[in-house]
Amino acid sequence: MLIALVVLVTIGAFFIGITTAWLAKGYVEDYIENAAYAKSVTHPEMLDEDGNIMHDELLYVRPASPWDIPEDEDDDEE
């Protein structure tokens, strides 16, 4: 009886390991594919006249709060 239990636990652990590795492989492949795509995509405003990436300091504007909506832009309420 003990041998049968050990065999069943071993086979169960084997199948759980295969399933976990198969699912993890899918996530890792998707992550690597997405990272490679993100590295290859460059916005046109980041390039100079010759097509090289600019290494200047980039300036950007952030609103004080992304949830602040000025009242004059609120067209839903009439």
PDB file of N, CA and C in Angstrom, residues 22-62:
ATOM      1  N   TRP A  22       5.200  24.019 -18.434  1.00  0.00           N
ATOM      2  CA  TRP A  22       4.592  24.361 -19.723  1.00  0.00           C
ATOM      3  C   TRP A  22       3.939  25.739 -19.651  1.00  0.00           C
ATOM      4  N   LEU A  23       3.220  26.017 -18.554  1.00  0.00           N
ATOM      5  CA  LEU A  23       2.589  27.330 -18.397  1.00  0.00           C
ATOM      6  C   LEU A  23       3.636  28.431 -18.225  1.00  0.00           C
ATOM      7  N   ALA A  24       4.669  28.165 -17.427  1.00  0.00           N
ATOM      8  CA  ALA A  24       5.720  29.164 -17.215  1.00  0.00           C
ATOM      9  C   ALA A  24       6.461  29.450 -18.514  1.00  0.00           C
ATOM     10  N   LYS A  25       6.682  28.434 -19.331  1.00  0.00           N
ATOM     11  CA  LYS A  25       7.355  28.616 -20.617  1.00  0.00           C
ATOM     12  C   LYS A  25       6.565  29.570 -21.506  1.00  0.00           C
ATOM     13  N   GLY A  26       5.251  29.435 -21.517  1.00  0.00           N
ATOM     14  CA  GLY A  26       4.415  30.337 -22.309  1.00  0.00           C
ATOM     15  C   GLY A  26       4.537  31.777 -21.843  1.00  0.00           C
ATOM     16  N   TYR A  27       4.515  31.988 -20.523  1.00  0.00           N
ATOM     17  CA  TYR A  27       4.645  33.345 -20.000  1.00  0.00           C
ATOM     18  C   TYR A  27       6.016  33.939 -20.310  1.00  0.00           C
ATOM     19  N   VAL A  28       7.067  33.148 -20.166  1.00  0.00           N
ATOM     20  CA  VAL A  28       8.421  33.641 -20.427  1.00  0.00           C
ATOM     21  C   VAL A  28       8.597  33.966 -21.908  1.00  0.00           C
ATOM     22  N   GLU A  29       8.090  33.115 -22.792  1.00  0.00           N
ATOM     23  CA  GLU A  29       8.193  33.394 -24.227  1.00  0.00           C
ATOM     24  C   GLU A  29       7.441  34.667 -24.594  1.00  0.00           C
ATOM     25  N   ASP A  30       6.245  34.864 -24.032  1.00  0.00           N
ATOM     26  CA  ASP A  30       5.487  36.088 -24.307  1.00  0.00           C
ATOM     27  C   ASP A  30       6.225  37.316 -23.796  1.00  0.00           C
ATOM     28  N   TYR A  31       6.837  37.210 -22.609  1.00  0.00           N
ATOM     29  CA  TYR A  31       7.576  38.333 -22.041  1.00  0.00           C
ATOM     30  C   TYR A  31       8.778  38.687 -22.918  1.00  0.00           C
ATOM     31  N   ILE A  32       9.520  37.682 -23.351  1.00  0.00           N
ATOM     32  CA  ILE A  32      10.701  37.933 -24.184  1.00  0.00           C
ATOM     33  C   ILE A  32      10.292  38.530 -25.525  1.00  0.00           C
ATOM     34  N   GLU A  33       9.212  38.021 -26.110  1.00  0.00           N
ATOM     35  CA  GLU A  33       8.738  38.551 -27.390  1.00  0.00           C
ATOM     36  C   GLU A  33       8.291  40.002 -27.244  1.00  0.00           C
ATOM     37  N   ASN A  34       7.590  40.313 -26.157  1.00  0.00           N
ATOM     38  CA  ASN A  34       7.134  41.680 -25.923  1.00  0.00           C
ATOM     39  C   ASN A  34       8.317  42.608 -25.665  1.00  0.00           C
ATOM     40  N   ALA A  35       9.326  42.138 -24.922  1.00  0.00           N
ATOM     41  CA  ALA A  35      10.500  42.967 -24.643  1.00  0.00           C
ATOM     42  C   ALA A  35      11.281  43.247 -25.922  1.00  0.00           C
ATOM     43  N   ALA A  36      11.405  42.253 -26.783  1.00  0.00           N
ATOM     44  CA  ALA A  36      12.119  42.460 -28.047  1.00  0.00           C
ATOM     45  C   ALA A  36      11.364  43.439 -28.936  1.00  0.00           C
ATOM     46  N   TYR A  37      10.038  43.348 -28.962  1.00  0.00           N
ATOM     47  CA  TYR A  37       9.235  44.271 -29.764  1.00  0.00           C
ATOM     48  C   TYR A  37       9.349  45.691 -29.213  1.00  0.00           C
ATOM     49  N   ALA A  38       9.316  45.828 -27.889  1.00  0.00           N
ATOM     50  CA  ALA A  38       9.402  47.157 -27.287  1.00  0.00           C
ATOM     51  C   ALA A  38      10.759  47.800 -27.563  1.00  0.00           C
ATOM     52  N   LYS A  39      11.820  47.011 -27.633  1.00  0.00           N
ATOM     53  CA  LYS A  39      13.139  47.567 -27.936  1.00  0.00           C
ATOM     54  C   LYS A  39      13.244  47.992 -29.392  1.00  0.00           C
ATOM     55  N   SER A  40      12.518  47.314 -30.274  1.00  0.00           N
ATOM     56  CA  SER A  40      12.640  47.618 -31.696  1.00  0.00           C
ATOM     57  C   SER A  40      11.777  48.795 -32.124  1.00  0.00           C
ATOM     58  N   VAL A  41      10.760  49.132 -31.346  1.00  0.00           N
ATOM     59  CA  VAL A  41       9.858  50.224 -31.712  1.00  0.00           C
ATOM     60  C   VAL A  41      10.422  51.528 -31.169  1.00  0.00           C
ATOM     61  N   THR A  42      10.625  52.485 -32.051  1.00  0.00           N
ATOM     62  CA  THR A  42      11.134  53.790 -31.656  1.00  0.00           C
ATOM     63  C   THR A  42      10.192  54.852 -32.190  1.00  0.00           C
ATOM     64  N   HIS A  43       9.856  55.794 -31.346  1.00  0.00           N
ATOM     65  CA  HIS A  43       8.987  56.883 -31.774  1.00  0.00           C
ATOM     66  C   HIS A  43       9.757  57.808 -32.715  1.00  0.00           C
ATOM     67  N   PRO A  44       9.117  58.320 -33.762  1.00  0.00           N
ATOM     68  CA  PRO A  44       9.813  59.172 -34.731  1.00  0.00           C
ATOM     69  C   PRO A  44      10.357  60.459 -34.115  1.00  0.00           C
ATOM     70  N   GLU A  45       9.724  60.946 -33.070  1.00  0.00           N
ATOM     71  CA  GLU A  45      10.209  62.185 -32.464  1.00  0.00           C
ATOM     72  C   GLU A  45      11.500  61.980 -31.679  1.00  0.00           C
ATOM     73  N   MET A  46      11.914  60.727 -31.494  1.00  0.00           N
ATOM     74  CA  MET A  46      13.160  60.433 -30.793  1.00  0.00           C
ATOM     75  C   MET A  46      14.348  60.365 -31.755  1.00  0.00           C
ATOM     76  N   LEU A  47      14.115  60.575 -33.047  1.00  0.00           N
ATOM     77  CA  LEU A  47      15.175  60.469 -34.047  1.00  0.00           C
ATOM     78  C   LEU A  47      15.558  61.849 -34.571  1.00  0.00           C
ATOM     79  N   ASP A  48      16.833  62.014 -34.922  1.00  0.00           N
ATOM     80  CA  ASP A  48      17.264  63.273 -35.523  1.00  0.00           C
ATOM     81  C   ASP A  48      17.043  63.224 -37.036  1.00  0.00           C
ATOM     82  N   GLU A  49      17.584  64.209 -37.756  1.00  0.00           N
ATOM     83  CA  GLU A  49      17.358  64.296 -39.203  1.00  0.00           C
ATOM     84  C   GLU A  49      17.956  63.110 -39.965  1.00  0.00           C
ATOM     85  N   ASP A  50      19.031  62.523 -39.428  1.00  0.00           N
ATOM     86  CA  ASP A  50      19.699  61.409 -40.101  1.00  0.00           C
ATOM     87  C   ASP A  50      19.115  60.050 -39.721  1.00  0.00           C
ATOM     88  N   GLY A  51      18.150  60.022 -38.819  1.00  0.00           N
ATOM     89  CA  GLY A  51      17.544  58.762 -38.399  1.00  0.00           C
ATOM     90  C   GLY A  51      18.217  58.114 -37.210  1.00  0.00           C
ATOM     91  N   ASN A  52      19.155  58.823 -36.577  1.00  0.00           N
ATOM     92  CA  ASN A  52      19.825  58.291 -35.396  1.00  0.00           C
ATOM     93  C   ASN A  52      19.053  58.701 -34.150  1.00  0.00           C
ATOM     94  N   ILE A  53      19.161  57.888 -33.099  1.00  0.00           N
ATOM     95  CA  ILE A  53      18.468  58.195 -31.848  1.00  0.00           C
ATOM     96  C   ILE A  53      19.134  59.394 -31.186  1.00  0.00           C
ATOM     97  N   MET A  54      18.317  60.366 -30.774  1.00  0.00           N
ATOM     98  CA  MET A  54      18.835  61.555 -30.091  1.00  0.00           C
ATOM     99  C   MET A  54      19.180  61.194 -28.648  1.00  0.00           C
ATOM    100  N   HIS A  55      20.298  61.709 -28.172  1.00  0.00           N
ATOM    101  CA  HIS A  55      20.716  61.462 -26.801  1.00  0.00           C
ATOM    102  C   HIS A  55      20.612  62.742 -25.976  1.00  0.00           C
ATOM    103  N   ASP A  56      19.755  63.654 -26.407  1.00  0.00           N
ATOM    104  CA  ASP A  56      19.550  64.893 -25.671  1.00  0.00           C
ATOM    105  C   ASP A  56      18.655  64.629 -24.469  1.00  0.00           C
ATOM    106  N   GLU A  57      18.588  65.624 -23.601  1.00  0.00           N
ATOM    107  CA  GLU A  57      17.676  65.530 -22.469  1.00  0.00           C
ATOM    108  C   GLU A  57      16.252  65.709 -22.987  1.00  0.00           C
ATOM    109  N   LEU A  58      15.379  64.815 -22.583  1.00  0.00           N
ATOM    110  CA  LEU A  58      14.001  64.872 -23.042  1.00  0.00           C
ATOM    111  C   LEU A  58      13.149  65.636 -22.037  1.00  0.00           C
ATOM    112  N   LEU A  59      12.285  66.465 -22.546  1.00  0.00           N
ATOM    113  CA  LEU A  59      11.373  67.228 -21.706  1.00  0.00           C
ATOM    114  C   LEU A  59       9.963  66.708 -21.920  1.00  0.00           C
ATOM    115  N   TYR A  60       9.215  66.642 -20.852  1.00  0.00           N
ATOM    116  CA  TYR A  60       7.834  66.199 -20.961  1.00  0.00           C
ATOM    117  C   TYR A  60       7.006  66.939 -19.923  1.00  0.00           C
ATOM    118  N   VAL A  61       5.719  66.994 -20.152  1.00  0.00           N
ATOM    119  CA  VAL A  61       4.804  67.727 -19.279  1.00  0.00           C
ATOM    120  C   VAL A  61       3.859  66.723 -18.641  1.00  0.00           C
ATOM    121  N   ARG A  62       3.721  66.836 -17.338  1.00  0.00           N
ATOM    122  CA  ARG A  62       2.766  65.998 -16.620  1.00  0.00           C
ATOM    123  C   ARG A  62       1.743  66.911 -15.946  1.00  0.00           C
TER     124      ARG A  62
END
